[in-house]
Amino acid sequence: MNFLRNCWYMAAWGSDIGPDALIPVTILDEPIVIYRKQDNTLAALEDRCCHRLVPLSVGRKEADEVRCMYHGIKFAADGRCTEIPGQDRISPAVRVRSYPAVERHGAVWLWMGVPDMADEALIPPIIGPDNPEWAVMASCMEIQANAQLIVDNVLDLSHAPYVHEASFGGGDETTIKTQIRGESGVQVTELERGVQTMRWHLDRPSNPYTGDLNSDDLVMSQILAPGIFILKIRVYKPGVQQRPMDEHGVPLEEPLFARTTCQMITPVSDQHSKFFFTFGPSAALAHAREDFFRVGEQAFREDKAIIEEQQRLINRTPNPRMMMLAMDVPVIRYNKIHERLLEQEATTQGVA
Ligand code: FES
Ligand SMILES: [Fe+2]
Protein backbone atom coordinates (compact mmCIF):
# COMPACT_ATOMS: atom_id res chain seq x y z
CA MET A 1 0.00 0.00 0.00
CA ASN A 2 1.12 3.52 -0.69
CA PHE A 3 0.79 5.67 2.36
CA LEU A 4 -0.50 9.22 2.35
CA ARG A 5 1.96 11.73 3.74
CA ASN A 6 0.12 15.02 3.85
CA CYS A 7 -2.07 14.14 6.80
CA TRP A 8 -2.01 13.79 10.57
CA TYR A 9 -1.14 10.37 11.94
CA MET A 10 -1.80 9.50 15.52
CA ALA A 11 1.54 8.78 17.19
CA ALA A 12 0.60 8.22 20.84
CA TRP A 13 -1.83 9.15 23.56
CA GLY A 14 -0.90 12.48 25.15
CA SER A 15 -0.67 10.76 28.54
CA ASP A 16 2.13 8.54 27.15
CA ILE A 17 4.46 11.52 26.80
CA GLY A 18 5.72 12.41 30.28
CA PRO A 19 7.32 15.81 30.92
CA ASP A 20 10.90 14.48 30.89
CA ALA A 21 10.57 11.63 28.45
CA LEU A 22 12.06 11.08 25.01
CA ILE A 23 9.57 8.72 23.39
CA PRO A 24 10.64 6.81 20.27
CA VAL A 25 7.95 5.96 17.72
CA THR A 26 8.06 4.73 14.15
CA ILE A 27 5.58 5.97 11.57
CA LEU A 28 5.76 5.12 7.85
CA ASP A 29 9.06 3.44 8.67
CA GLU A 30 10.59 6.68 9.94
CA PRO A 31 12.13 6.73 13.42
CA ILE A 32 10.85 9.76 15.35
CA VAL A 33 11.43 10.97 18.90
CA ILE A 34 8.64 12.89 20.63
CA TYR A 35 9.06 15.04 23.72
CA ARG A 36 7.48 17.92 25.61
CA LYS A 37 8.93 21.38 25.65
CA GLN A 38 8.87 23.40 28.84
CA ASP A 39 5.57 25.03 27.86
CA ASN A 40 4.11 21.48 27.59
CA THR A 41 3.69 21.65 23.80
CA LEU A 42 5.19 18.85 21.75
CA ALA A 43 8.27 18.50 19.59
CA ALA A 44 8.97 15.65 17.17
CA LEU A 45 12.39 15.09 15.63
CA GLU A 46 13.89 12.50 13.37
CA ASP A 47 15.20 9.96 15.88
CA ARG A 48 18.60 9.69 14.23
CA CYS A 49 21.53 11.93 14.99
CA CYS A 50 22.95 13.13 11.66
CA HIS A 51 26.52 12.66 12.92
CA ARG A 52 26.77 8.90 13.25
CA LEU A 53 23.17 7.77 13.18
CA VAL A 54 22.50 7.14 16.84
CA PRO A 55 18.93 7.46 18.18
CA LEU A 56 18.29 10.78 19.89
CA SER A 57 15.71 9.00 22.03
CA VAL A 58 18.60 7.45 23.99
CA GLY A 59 20.03 10.91 24.40
CA ARG A 60 19.22 13.58 26.97
CA LYS A 61 16.52 16.22 27.04
CA GLU A 62 17.95 19.62 28.00
CA ALA A 63 15.22 22.27 28.35
CA ASP A 64 13.58 22.40 24.89
CA GLU A 65 16.51 20.67 23.16
CA VAL A 66 17.88 17.15 22.82
CA ARG A 67 21.51 16.18 23.21
CA CYS A 68 22.80 13.09 21.43
CA MET A 69 24.65 11.10 24.07
CA TYR A 70 27.23 9.67 21.69
CA HIS A 71 29.32 12.80 21.05
CA GLY A 72 27.10 15.44 22.61
CA ILE A 73 25.68 17.26 19.59
CA LYS A 74 22.57 19.20 20.56
CA PHE A 75 19.45 19.84 18.48
CA ALA A 76 16.64 22.36 18.93
CA ALA A 77 12.97 21.46 18.57
CA ASP A 78 13.01 22.69 14.96
CA GLY A 79 15.84 20.27 14.12
CA ARG A 80 18.62 22.87 13.99
CA CYS A 81 21.95 21.95 15.57
CA THR A 82 22.74 24.37 18.40
CA GLU A 83 25.98 22.89 19.72
CA ILE A 84 28.82 20.69 18.55
CA PRO A 85 31.26 20.04 21.41
CA GLY A 86 34.75 21.25 20.50
CA GLN A 87 33.69 23.01 17.31
CA ASP A 88 32.74 26.70 16.93
CA ARG A 89 31.25 26.83 13.47
CA ILE A 90 28.05 24.88 12.85
CA SER A 91 27.11 24.25 9.26
CA PRO A 92 23.37 24.53 8.56
CA ALA A 93 23.66 21.05 7.05
CA VAL A 94 24.05 19.65 10.56
CA ARG A 95 20.38 19.14 11.39
CA VAL A 96 17.69 16.55 11.75
CA ARG A 97 14.21 16.60 10.32
CA SER A 98 11.46 17.98 12.52
CA TYR A 99 7.78 17.10 12.23
CA PRO A 100 4.78 19.31 13.02
CA ALA A 101 3.32 17.85 16.23
CA VAL A 102 0.04 18.77 17.90
CA GLU A 103 -1.76 17.40 20.96
CA ARG A 104 -5.51 17.35 20.49
CA HIS A 105 -8.40 15.24 21.82
CA GLY A 106 -5.96 13.61 24.23
CA ALA A 107 -3.84 12.31 21.34
CA VAL A 108 -0.52 13.21 19.72
CA TRP A 109 -0.73 13.92 15.98
CA LEU A 110 2.23 14.13 13.62
CA TRP A 111 2.17 15.59 10.11
CA MET A 112 4.30 13.30 7.95
CA GLY A 113 4.25 15.35 4.74
CA VAL A 114 5.42 18.78 3.66
CA PRO A 115 5.66 20.76 6.92
CA ASP A 116 4.32 23.98 5.36
CA MET A 117 1.15 22.15 4.40
CA ALA A 118 0.37 21.03 7.95
CA ASP A 119 -3.17 22.22 8.63
CA GLU A 120 -4.52 21.79 12.15
CA ALA A 121 -8.06 21.96 10.80
CA LEU A 122 -7.43 18.49 9.34
CA ILE A 123 -6.82 16.85 12.73
CA PRO A 124 -9.56 14.22 12.97
CA PRO A 125 -12.36 15.09 15.42
CA ILE A 126 -12.03 11.93 17.51
CA ILE A 127 -13.67 11.56 20.91
CA GLY A 128 -10.75 11.24 23.27
CA PRO A 129 -10.41 10.53 26.98
CA ASP A 130 -10.40 14.30 27.63
CA ASN A 131 -13.95 14.78 26.29
CA PRO A 132 -16.31 15.60 29.21
CA GLU A 133 -19.44 14.50 27.34
CA TRP A 134 -18.17 10.96 27.07
CA ALA A 135 -16.60 8.42 29.39
CA VAL A 136 -14.21 6.71 27.03
CA MET A 137 -11.11 4.75 27.88
CA ALA A 138 -8.16 4.71 25.53
CA SER A 139 -5.63 2.09 24.54
CA CYS A 140 -3.43 0.80 21.73
CA MET A 141 -2.68 -2.56 20.12
CA GLU A 142 0.18 -3.56 17.87
CA ILE A 143 -1.04 -5.44 14.82
CA GLN A 144 1.41 -7.33 12.62
CA ALA A 145 -0.29 -6.44 9.38
CA ASN A 146 -0.44 -3.79 6.70
CA ALA A 147 -2.59 -0.81 7.68
CA GLN A 148 -4.79 -1.31 4.62
CA LEU A 149 -6.04 -4.66 5.92
CA ILE A 150 -7.04 -3.01 9.18
CA VAL A 151 -8.82 -0.13 7.45
CA ASP A 152 -10.70 -2.65 5.30
CA ASN A 153 -11.74 -4.54 8.43
CA VAL A 154 -12.95 -1.41 10.19
CA LEU A 155 -15.05 -0.45 7.16
CA ASP A 156 -16.71 -3.78 6.72
CA LEU A 157 -19.50 -4.45 9.16
CA SER A 158 -20.31 -7.81 7.65
CA HIS A 159 -17.55 -9.51 9.66
CA ALA A 160 -19.17 -8.65 13.00
CA PRO A 161 -21.53 -11.64 13.37
CA TYR A 162 -18.64 -14.05 12.76
CA VAL A 163 -15.49 -12.47 14.13
CA HIS A 164 -17.28 -10.92 17.08
CA GLU A 165 -19.54 -13.77 18.04
CA ALA A 166 -17.95 -13.93 21.47
CA SER A 167 -17.61 -10.22 22.27
CA PHE A 168 -20.59 -8.45 20.73
CA GLY A 169 -22.68 -11.63 20.68
CA GLY A 170 -23.33 -10.80 17.06
CA GLY A 171 -24.05 -14.37 16.07
CA ASP A 172 -27.74 -14.61 16.88
CA GLU A 173 -30.13 -14.48 14.00
CA THR A 174 -32.08 -11.40 15.09
CA THR A 175 -28.93 -9.33 15.28
CA ILE A 176 -27.74 -10.40 11.86
CA LYS A 177 -31.15 -9.63 10.34
CA THR A 178 -31.27 -6.28 12.12
CA GLN A 179 -27.89 -5.45 10.69
CA ILE A 180 -28.87 -6.41 7.17
CA ARG A 181 -32.10 -4.37 7.43
CA GLY A 182 -30.03 -1.47 8.74
CA GLU A 183 -27.69 -1.71 5.75
CA SER A 184 -30.50 -1.19 3.26
CA GLY A 185 -31.35 2.22 4.73
CA VAL A 186 -27.82 3.54 4.99
CA GLN A 187 -27.37 7.21 4.16
CA VAL A 188 -23.91 7.83 2.68
CA THR A 189 -22.22 11.21 2.32
CA GLU A 190 -18.86 11.50 0.58
CA LEU A 191 -16.49 13.95 2.23
CA GLU A 192 -13.32 15.54 0.85
CA ARG A 193 -11.19 13.11 2.87
CA GLY A 194 -13.54 10.27 3.70
CA VAL A 195 -17.07 8.98 4.00
CA GLN A 196 -19.83 9.63 6.50
CA THR A 197 -22.71 7.23 7.02
CA MET A 198 -25.88 7.21 9.03
CA ARG A 199 -28.04 4.13 9.49
CA TRP A 200 -30.74 2.86 11.79
CA HIS A 201 -30.67 -0.46 13.56
CA LEU A 202 -34.29 -0.84 14.62
CA ASP A 203 -35.67 -3.02 17.35
CA ARG A 204 -32.33 -4.06 18.83
CA PRO A 205 -32.49 -6.57 21.67
CA SER A 206 -32.64 -4.98 25.12
CA ASN A 207 -29.47 -4.62 27.18
CA PRO A 208 -28.70 -3.71 30.81
CA TYR A 209 -28.70 0.00 29.98
CA THR A 210 -32.07 0.24 28.22
CA GLY A 211 -34.13 -0.98 31.15
CA ASP A 212 -35.42 -4.16 29.50
CA LEU A 213 -36.61 -2.23 26.44
CA ASN A 214 -35.64 -3.10 22.93
CA SER A 215 -34.15 -0.03 21.31
CA ASP A 216 -33.86 1.84 18.04
CA ASP A 217 -30.21 2.69 17.50
CA LEU A 218 -28.94 5.50 15.28
CA VAL A 219 -25.46 4.58 14.07
CA MET A 220 -23.32 7.44 12.77
CA SER A 221 -19.84 6.83 11.45
CA GLN A 222 -17.03 8.61 9.70
CA ILE A 223 -13.97 7.13 8.07
CA LEU A 224 -11.31 9.72 7.33
CA ALA A 225 -7.93 9.51 5.68
CA PRO A 226 -5.40 8.23 6.59
CA GLY A 227 -7.38 5.58 8.53
CA ILE A 228 -9.44 7.18 11.28
CA PHE A 229 -12.80 5.71 12.18
CA ILE A 230 -15.27 7.56 14.39
CA LEU A 231 -18.46 5.78 15.45
CA LYS A 232 -21.28 7.12 17.59
CA ILE A 233 -24.39 5.12 18.42
CA ARG A 234 -27.42 6.81 19.97
CA VAL A 235 -29.84 4.43 21.64
CA TYR A 236 -33.51 5.47 21.70
CA LYS A 237 -36.76 4.08 23.06
CA PRO A 238 -38.55 2.02 20.40
CA GLY A 239 -40.64 3.80 17.78
CA VAL A 240 -38.41 6.88 17.70
CA GLN A 241 -38.80 7.33 13.95
CA GLN A 242 -42.46 8.22 14.54
CA ARG A 243 -41.45 11.03 16.90
CA PRO A 244 -40.05 14.52 16.01
CA MET A 245 -36.70 14.65 14.17
CA ASP A 246 -34.53 17.46 12.82
CA GLU A 247 -33.85 18.06 9.12
CA HIS A 248 -30.95 15.55 9.14
CA GLY A 249 -33.16 12.79 10.48
CA VAL A 250 -31.73 12.95 14.01
CA PRO A 251 -34.39 12.66 16.76
CA LEU A 252 -34.99 15.80 18.80
CA GLU A 253 -35.36 13.81 22.01
CA GLU A 254 -32.43 12.81 24.18
CA PRO A 255 -31.29 9.23 23.64
CA LEU A 256 -31.45 6.74 26.51
CA PHE A 257 -27.67 6.77 26.26
CA ALA A 258 -24.99 6.79 23.60
CA ARG A 259 -21.79 4.92 23.02
CA THR A 260 -18.77 5.59 20.90
CA THR A 261 -15.59 4.12 19.60
CA CYS A 262 -12.79 5.79 17.67
CA GLN A 263 -10.10 3.77 15.93
CA MET A 264 -6.89 5.32 14.64
CA ILE A 265 -4.70 3.19 12.40
CA THR A 266 -1.08 4.26 12.06
CA PRO A 267 1.34 2.38 9.79
CA VAL A 268 4.60 1.60 11.58
CA SER A 269 6.00 -0.18 8.56
CA ASP A 270 4.68 -2.24 5.68
CA GLN A 271 3.60 -5.16 7.87
CA HIS A 272 3.22 -3.59 11.25
CA SER A 273 0.61 -1.08 12.41
CA LYS A 274 -0.55 0.59 15.56
CA PHE A 275 -4.22 0.45 16.33
CA PHE A 276 -5.18 3.17 18.78
CA PHE A 277 -8.71 3.03 20.07
CA THR A 278 -11.25 4.42 22.48
CA PHE A 279 -14.41 2.80 23.64
CA GLY A 280 -17.07 3.95 26.05
CA PRO A 281 -20.52 5.34 26.81
CA SER A 282 -21.83 8.87 27.17
CA ALA A 283 -20.87 10.62 30.43
CA ALA A 284 -24.10 9.66 32.24
CA LEU A 285 -22.98 6.01 32.19
CA ALA A 286 -19.43 6.77 33.35
CA HIS A 287 -19.79 4.17 36.12
CA ALA A 288 -20.06 1.48 33.42
CA ARG A 289 -17.12 2.66 31.32
CA GLU A 290 -14.95 -0.32 32.18
CA ASP A 291 -17.65 -2.80 31.16
CA PHE A 292 -18.03 -1.04 27.82
CA PHE A 293 -14.30 -0.87 27.31
CA ARG A 294 -13.72 -4.53 28.16
CA VAL A 295 -16.17 -5.64 25.46
CA GLY A 296 -14.57 -3.28 22.92
CA GLU A 297 -11.08 -4.41 23.76
CA GLN A 298 -12.04 -8.06 23.42
CA ALA A 299 -13.61 -7.33 20.03
CA PHE A 300 -10.46 -5.61 18.80
CA ARG A 301 -8.40 -8.58 19.92
CA GLU A 302 -10.67 -10.73 17.76
CA ASP A 303 -10.05 -8.39 14.81
CA LYS A 304 -6.30 -8.45 15.40
CA ALA A 305 -6.23 -12.25 15.44
CA ILE A 306 -8.03 -12.67 12.14
CA ILE A 307 -6.18 -9.84 10.38
CA GLU A 308 -2.79 -11.26 11.40
CA GLU A 309 -3.84 -14.69 10.08
CA GLN A 310 -4.90 -12.99 6.86
CA GLN A 311 -1.59 -11.14 6.51
CA ARG A 312 0.41 -14.34 7.10
CA LEU A 313 -1.51 -16.14 4.40
CA ILE A 314 -1.25 -13.24 1.96
CA ASN A 315 2.52 -13.38 2.44
CA ARG A 316 2.51 -17.06 1.46
CA THR A 317 0.32 -16.45 -1.59
CA PRO A 318 2.04 -15.79 -4.89
CA ASN A 319 0.34 -12.85 -6.62
CA PRO A 320 -2.44 -12.46 -4.02
CA ARG A 321 -5.75 -11.19 -5.37
CA MET A 322 -8.94 -10.49 -3.47
CA MET A 323 -12.50 -10.68 -4.62
CA MET A 324 -14.99 -7.87 -4.15
CA LEU A 325 -18.56 -8.81 -3.20
CA ALA A 326 -21.68 -6.82 -2.40
CA MET A 327 -20.67 -6.56 1.26
CA ASP A 328 -17.47 -4.74 0.23
CA VAL A 329 -19.14 -1.58 -1.08
CA PRO A 330 -17.98 0.60 1.85
CA VAL A 331 -14.41 -0.69 1.42
CA ILE A 332 -14.42 0.07 -2.32
CA ARG A 333 -15.95 3.50 -1.72
CA TYR A 334 -13.30 4.56 0.79
CA ASN A 335 -10.44 3.07 -1.17
CA LYS A 336 -11.43 5.22 -4.16
CA ILE A 337 -11.18 8.34 -2.04
CA HIS A 338 -7.83 7.16 -0.69
CA GLU A 339 -6.61 6.63 -4.27
CA ARG A 340 -7.75 10.12 -5.24
CA LEU A 341 -5.90 11.65 -2.27
CA LEU A 342 -2.77 9.71 -3.22
CA GLU A 343 -2.99 11.01 -6.78
CA GLN A 344 -3.47 14.56 -5.54
CA GLU A 345 -0.40 14.15 -3.40
CA ALA A 346 1.66 12.80 -6.27
CA THR A 347 0.87 15.92 -8.28
CA THR A 348 1.67 18.26 -5.36
CA GLN A 349 5.30 19.12 -5.86
CA GLY A 350 7.74 18.76 -3.01
CA VAL A 351 6.33 15.79 -1.11
CA ALA A 352 9.31 14.70 0.92
S1 FES B 1 26.36 10.27 16.83
FE1 FES B 1 25.29 11.87 17.72
S2 FES B 1 26.83 13.18 18.36
FE2 FES B 1 27.88 11.68 17.30
FE1 LIG C 1 -14.27 -5.89 14.00
Coordinates of C-alpha atoms and ligand atoms in Angstrom, one line a residue:
M1 CA 0.0 0.0 0.0
N2 CA 1.1 3.5 -0.7
F3 CA 0.8 5.7 2.4
L4 CA -0.5 9.2 2.3
R5 CA 2.0 11.7 3.7
N6 CA 0.1 15.0 3.8
C7 CA -2.1 14.1 6.8
W8 CA -2.0 13.8 10.6
Y9 CA -1.1 10.4 11.9
M10 CA -1.8 9.5 15.5
A11 CA 1.5 8.8 17.2
A12 CA 0.6 8.2 20.8
W13 CA -1.8 9.2 23.6
G14 CA -0.9 12.5 25.2
S15 CA -0.7 10.8 28.5
D16 CA 2.1 8.5 27.1
I17 CA 4.5 11.5 26.8
G18 CA 5.7 12.4 30.3
P19 CA 7.3 15.8 30.9
D20 CA 10.9 14.5 30.9
A21 CA 10.6 11.6 28.4
L22 CA 12.1 11.1 25.0
I23 CA 9.6 8.7 23.4
P24 CA 10.6 6.8 20.3
V25 CA 7.9 6.0 17.7
T26 CA 8.1 4.7 14.1
I27 CA 5.6 6.0 11.6
L28 CA 5.8 5.1 7.8
D29 CA 9.1 3.4 8.7
E30 CA 10.6 6.7 9.9
P31 CA 12.1 6.7 13.4
I32 CA 10.8 9.8 15.4
V33 CA 11.4 11.0 18.9
I34 CA 8.6 12.9 20.6
Y35 CA 9.1 15.0 23.7
R36 CA 7.5 17.9 25.6
K37 CA 8.9 21.4 25.7
Q38 CA 8.9 23.4 28.8
D39 CA 5.6 25.0 27.9
N40 CA 4.1 21.5 27.6
T41 CA 3.7 21.7 23.8
L42 CA 5.2 18.8 21.8
A43 CA 8.3 18.5 19.6
A44 CA 9.0 15.7 17.2
L45 CA 12.4 15.1 15.6
E46 CA 13.9 12.5 13.4
D47 CA 15.2 10.0 15.9
R48 CA 18.6 9.7 14.2
C49 CA 21.5 11.9 15.0
C50 CA 22.9 13.1 11.7
H51 CA 26.5 12.7 12.9
R52 CA 26.8 8.9 13.2
L53 CA 23.2 7.8 13.2
V54 CA 22.5 7.1 16.8
P55 CA 18.9 7.5 18.2
L56 CA 18.3 10.8 19.9
S57 CA 15.7 9.0 22.0
V58 CA 18.6 7.4 24.0
G59 CA 20.0 10.9 24.4
R60 CA 19.2 13.6 27.0
K61 CA 16.5 16.2 27.0
E62 CA 18.0 19.6 28.0
A63 CA 15.2 22.3 28.3
D64 CA 13.6 22.4 24.9
E65 CA 16.5 20.7 23.2
V66 CA 17.9 17.2 22.8
R67 CA 21.5 16.2 23.2
C68 CA 22.8 13.1 21.4
M69 CA 24.6 11.1 24.1
Y70 CA 27.2 9.7 21.7
H71 CA 29.3 12.8 21.1
G72 CA 27.1 15.4 22.6
I73 CA 25.7 17.3 19.6
K74 CA 22.6 19.2 20.6
F75 CA 19.4 19.8 18.5
A76 CA 16.6 22.4 18.9
A77 CA 13.0 21.5 18.6
D78 CA 13.0 22.7 15.0
G79 CA 15.8 20.3 14.1
R80 CA 18.6 22.9 14.0
C81 CA 21.9 22.0 15.6
T82 CA 22.7 24.4 18.4
E83 CA 26.0 22.9 19.7
I84 CA 28.8 20.7 18.6
P85 CA 31.3 20.0 21.4
G86 CA 34.7 21.2 20.5
Q87 CA 33.7 23.0 17.3
D88 CA 32.7 26.7 16.9
R89 CA 31.2 26.8 13.5
I90 CA 28.0 24.9 12.9
S91 CA 27.1 24.3 9.3
P92 CA 23.4 24.5 8.6
A93 CA 23.7 21.0 7.0
V94 CA 24.0 19.6 10.6
R95 CA 20.4 19.1 11.4
V96 CA 17.7 16.5 11.7
R97 CA 14.2 16.6 10.3
S98 CA 11.5 18.0 12.5
Y99 CA 7.8 17.1 12.2
P100 CA 4.8 19.3 13.0
A101 CA 3.3 17.8 16.2
V102 CA 0.0 18.8 17.9
E103 CA -1.8 17.4 21.0
R104 CA -5.5 17.3 20.5
H105 CA -8.4 15.2 21.8
G106 CA -6.0 13.6 24.2
A107 CA -3.8 12.3 21.3
V108 CA -0.5 13.2 19.7
W109 CA -0.7 13.9 16.0
L110 CA 2.2 14.1 13.6
W111 CA 2.2 15.6 10.1
M112 CA 4.3 13.3 8.0
G113 CA 4.2 15.4 4.7
V114 CA 5.4 18.8 3.7
P115 CA 5.7 20.8 6.9
D116 CA 4.3 24.0 5.4
M117 CA 1.2 22.2 4.4
A118 CA 0.4 21.0 8.0
D119 CA -3.2 22.2 8.6
E120 CA -4.5 21.8 12.1
A121 CA -8.1 22.0 10.8
L122 CA -7.4 18.5 9.3
I123 CA -6.8 16.9 12.7
P124 CA -9.6 14.2 13.0
P125 CA -12.4 15.1 15.4
I126 CA -12.0 11.9 17.5
I127 CA -13.7 11.6 20.9
G128 CA -10.8 11.2 23.3
P129 CA -10.4 10.5 27.0
D130 CA -10.4 14.3 27.6
N131 CA -13.9 14.8 26.3
P132 CA -16.3 15.6 29.2
E133 CA -19.4 14.5 27.3
W134 CA -18.2 11.0 27.1
A135 CA -16.6 8.4 29.4
V136 CA -14.2 6.7 27.0
M137 CA -11.1 4.7 27.9
A138 CA -8.2 4.7 25.5
S139 CA -5.6 2.1 24.5
C140 CA -3.4 0.8 21.7
M141 CA -2.7 -2.6 20.1
E142 CA 0.2 -3.6 17.9
I143 CA -1.0 -5.4 14.8
Q144 CA 1.4 -7.3 12.6
A145 CA -0.3 -6.4 9.4
N146 CA -0.4 -3.8 6.7
A147 CA -2.6 -0.8 7.7
Q148 CA -4.8 -1.3 4.6
L149 CA -6.0 -4.7 5.9
I150 CA -7.0 -3.0 9.2
V151 CA -8.8 -0.1 7.4
D152 CA -10.7 -2.6 5.3
N153 CA -11.7 -4.5 8.4
V154 CA -12.9 -1.4 10.2
L155 CA -15.1 -0.4 7.2
D156 CA -16.7 -3.8 6.7
L157 CA -19.5 -4.5 9.2
S158 CA -20.3 -7.8 7.7
H159 CA -17.6 -9.5 9.7
A160 CA -19.2 -8.7 13.0
P161 CA -21.5 -11.6 13.4
Y162 CA -18.6 -14.1 12.8
V163 CA -15.5 -12.5 14.1
H164 CA -17.3 -10.9 17.1
E165 CA -19.5 -13.8 18.0
A166 CA -17.9 -13.9 21.5
S167 CA -17.6 -10.2 22.3
F168 CA -20.6 -8.5 20.7
G169 CA -22.7 -11.6 20.7
G170 CA -23.3 -10.8 17.1
G171 CA -24.0 -14.4 16.1
D172 CA -27.7 -14.6 16.9
E173 CA -30.1 -14.5 14.0
T174 CA -32.1 -11.4 15.1
T175 CA -28.9 -9.3 15.3
I176 CA -27.7 -10.4 11.9
K177 CA -31.1 -9.6 10.3
T178 CA -31.3 -6.3 12.1
Q179 CA -27.9 -5.5 10.7
I180 CA -28.9 -6.4 7.2
R181 CA -32.1 -4.4 7.4
G182 CA -30.0 -1.5 8.7
E183 CA -27.7 -1.7 5.8
S184 CA -30.5 -1.2 3.3
G185 CA -31.3 2.2 4.7
V186 CA -27.8 3.5 5.0
Q187 CA -27.4 7.2 4.2
V188 CA -23.9 7.8 2.7
T189 CA -22.2 11.2 2.3
E190 CA -18.9 11.5 0.6
L191 CA -16.5 13.9 2.2
E192 CA -13.3 15.5 0.9
R193 CA -11.2 13.1 2.9
G194 CA -13.5 10.3 3.7
V195 CA -17.1 9.0 4.0
Q196 CA -19.8 9.6 6.5
T197 CA -22.7 7.2 7.0
M198 CA -25.9 7.2 9.0
R199 CA -28.0 4.1 9.5
W200 CA -30.7 2.9 11.8
H201 CA -30.7 -0.5 13.6
L202 CA -34.3 -0.8 14.6
D203 CA -35.7 -3.0 17.3
R204 CA -32.3 -4.1 18.8
P205 CA -32.5 -6.6 21.7
S206 CA -32.6 -5.0 25.1
N207 CA -29.5 -4.6 27.2
P208 CA -28.7 -3.7 30.8
Y209 CA -28.7 0.0 30.0
T210 CA -32.1 0.2 28.2
G211 CA -34.1 -1.0 31.1
D212 CA -35.4 -4.2 29.5
L213 CA -36.6 -2.2 26.4
N214 CA -35.6 -3.1 22.9
S215 CA -34.1 0.0 21.3
D216 CA -33.9 1.8 18.0
D217 CA -30.2 2.7 17.5
L218 CA -28.9 5.5 15.3
V219 CA -25.5 4.6 14.1
M220 CA -23.3 7.4 12.8
S221 CA -19.8 6.8 11.4
Q222 CA -17.0 8.6 9.7
I223 CA -14.0 7.1 8.1
L224 CA -11.3 9.7 7.3
A225 CA -7.9 9.5 5.7
P226 CA -5.4 8.2 6.6
G227 CA -7.4 5.6 8.5
I228 CA -9.4 7.2 11.3
F229 CA -12.8 5.7 12.2
I230 CA -15.3 7.6 14.4
L231 CA -18.5 5.8 15.5
K232 CA -21.3 7.1 17.6
I233 CA -24.4 5.1 18.4
R234 CA -27.4 6.8 20.0
V235 CA -29.8 4.4 21.6
Y236 CA -33.5 5.5 21.7
K237 CA -36.8 4.1 23.1
P238 CA -38.5 2.0 20.4
G239 CA -40.6 3.8 17.8
V240 CA -38.4 6.9 17.7
Q241 CA -38.8 7.3 14.0
Q242 CA -42.5 8.2 14.5
R243 CA -41.5 11.0 16.9
P244 CA -40.0 14.5 16.0
M245 CA -36.7 14.7 14.2
D246 CA -34.5 17.5 12.8
E247 CA -33.9 18.1 9.1
H248 CA -30.9 15.6 9.1
G249 CA -33.2 12.8 10.5
V250 CA -31.7 13.0 14.0
P251 CA -34.4 12.7 16.8
L252 CA -35.0 15.8 18.8
E253 CA -35.4 13.8 22.0
E254 CA -32.4 12.8 24.2
P255 CA -31.3 9.2 23.6
L256 CA -31.4 6.7 26.5
F257 CA -27.7 6.8 26.3
A258 CA -25.0 6.8 23.6
R259 CA -21.8 4.9 23.0
T260 CA -18.8 5.6 20.9
T261 CA -15.6 4.1 19.6
C262 CA -12.8 5.8 17.7
Q263 CA -10.1 3.8 15.9
M264 CA -6.9 5.3 14.6
I265 CA -4.7 3.2 12.4
T266 CA -1.1 4.3 12.1
P267 CA 1.3 2.4 9.8
V268 CA 4.6 1.6 11.6
S269 CA 6.0 -0.2 8.6
D270 CA 4.7 -2.2 5.7
Q271 CA 3.6 -5.2 7.9
H272 CA 3.2 -3.6 11.3
S273 CA 0.6 -1.1 12.4
K274 CA -0.5 0.6 15.6
F275 CA -4.2 0.4 16.3
F276 CA -5.2 3.2 18.8
F277 CA -8.7 3.0 20.1
T278 CA -11.3 4.4 22.5
F279 CA -14.4 2.8 23.6
G280 CA -17.1 3.9 26.1
P281 CA -20.5 5.3 26.8
S282 CA -21.8 8.9 27.2
A283 CA -20.9 10.6 30.4
A284 CA -24.1 9.7 32.2
L285 CA -23.0 6.0 32.2
A286 CA -19.4 6.8 33.4
H287 CA -19.8 4.2 36.1
A288 CA -20.1 1.5 33.4
R289 CA -17.1 2.7 31.3
E290 CA -15.0 -0.3 32.2
D291 CA -17.6 -2.8 31.2
F292 CA -18.0 -1.0 27.8
F293 CA -14.3 -0.9 27.3
R294 CA -13.7 -4.5 28.2
V295 CA -16.2 -5.6 25.5
G296 CA -14.6 -3.3 22.9
E297 CA -11.1 -4.4 23.8
Q298 CA -12.0 -8.1 23.4
A299 CA -13.6 -7.3 20.0
F300 CA -10.5 -5.6 18.8
R301 CA -8.4 -8.6 19.9
E302 CA -10.7 -10.7 17.8
D303 CA -10.1 -8.4 14.8
K304 CA -6.3 -8.5 15.4
A305 CA -6.2 -12.3 15.4
I306 CA -8.0 -12.7 12.1
I307 CA -6.2 -9.8 10.4
E308 CA -2.8 -11.3 11.4
E309 CA -3.8 -14.7 10.1
Q310 CA -4.9 -13.0 6.9
Q311 CA -1.6 -11.1 6.5
R312 CA 0.4 -14.3 7.1
L313 CA -1.5 -16.1 4.4
I314 CA -1.3 -13.2 2.0
N315 CA 2.5 -13.4 2.4
R316 CA 2.5 -17.1 1.5
T317 CA 0.3 -16.5 -1.6
P318 CA 2.0 -15.8 -4.9
N319 CA 0.3 -12.9 -6.6
P320 CA -2.4 -12.5 -4.0
R321 CA -5.7 -11.2 -5.4
M322 CA -8.9 -10.5 -3.5
M323 CA -12.5 -10.7 -4.6
M324 CA -15.0 -7.9 -4.1
L325 CA -18.6 -8.8 -3.2
A326 CA -21.7 -6.8 -2.4
M327 CA -20.7 -6.6 1.3
D328 CA -17.5 -4.7 0.2
V329 CA -19.1 -1.6 -1.1
P330 CA -18.0 0.6 1.9
V331 CA -14.4 -0.7 1.4
I332 CA -14.4 0.1 -2.3
R333 CA -16.0 3.5 -1.7
Y334 CA -13.3 4.6 0.8
N335 CA -10.4 3.1 -1.2
K336 CA -11.4 5.2 -4.2
I337 CA -11.2 8.3 -2.0
H338 CA -7.8 7.2 -0.7
E339 CA -6.6 6.6 -4.3
R340 CA -7.8 10.1 -5.2
L341 CA -5.9 11.6 -2.3
L342 CA -2.8 9.7 -3.2
E343 CA -3.0 11.0 -6.8
Q344 CA -3.5 14.6 -5.5
E345 CA -0.4 14.2 -3.4
A346 CA 1.7 12.8 -6.3
T347 CA 0.9 15.9 -8.3
T348 CA 1.7 18.3 -5.4
Q349 CA 5.3 19.1 -5.9
G350 CA 7.7 18.8 -3.0
V351 CA 6.3 15.8 -1.1
A352 CA 9.3 14.7 0.9
Ligands
FES1 S1 26.4 10.3 16.8 FE1 25.3 11.9 17.7 S2 26.8 13.2 18.4 FE2 27.9 11.7 17.3
FE2 FE -14.3 -5.9 14.0

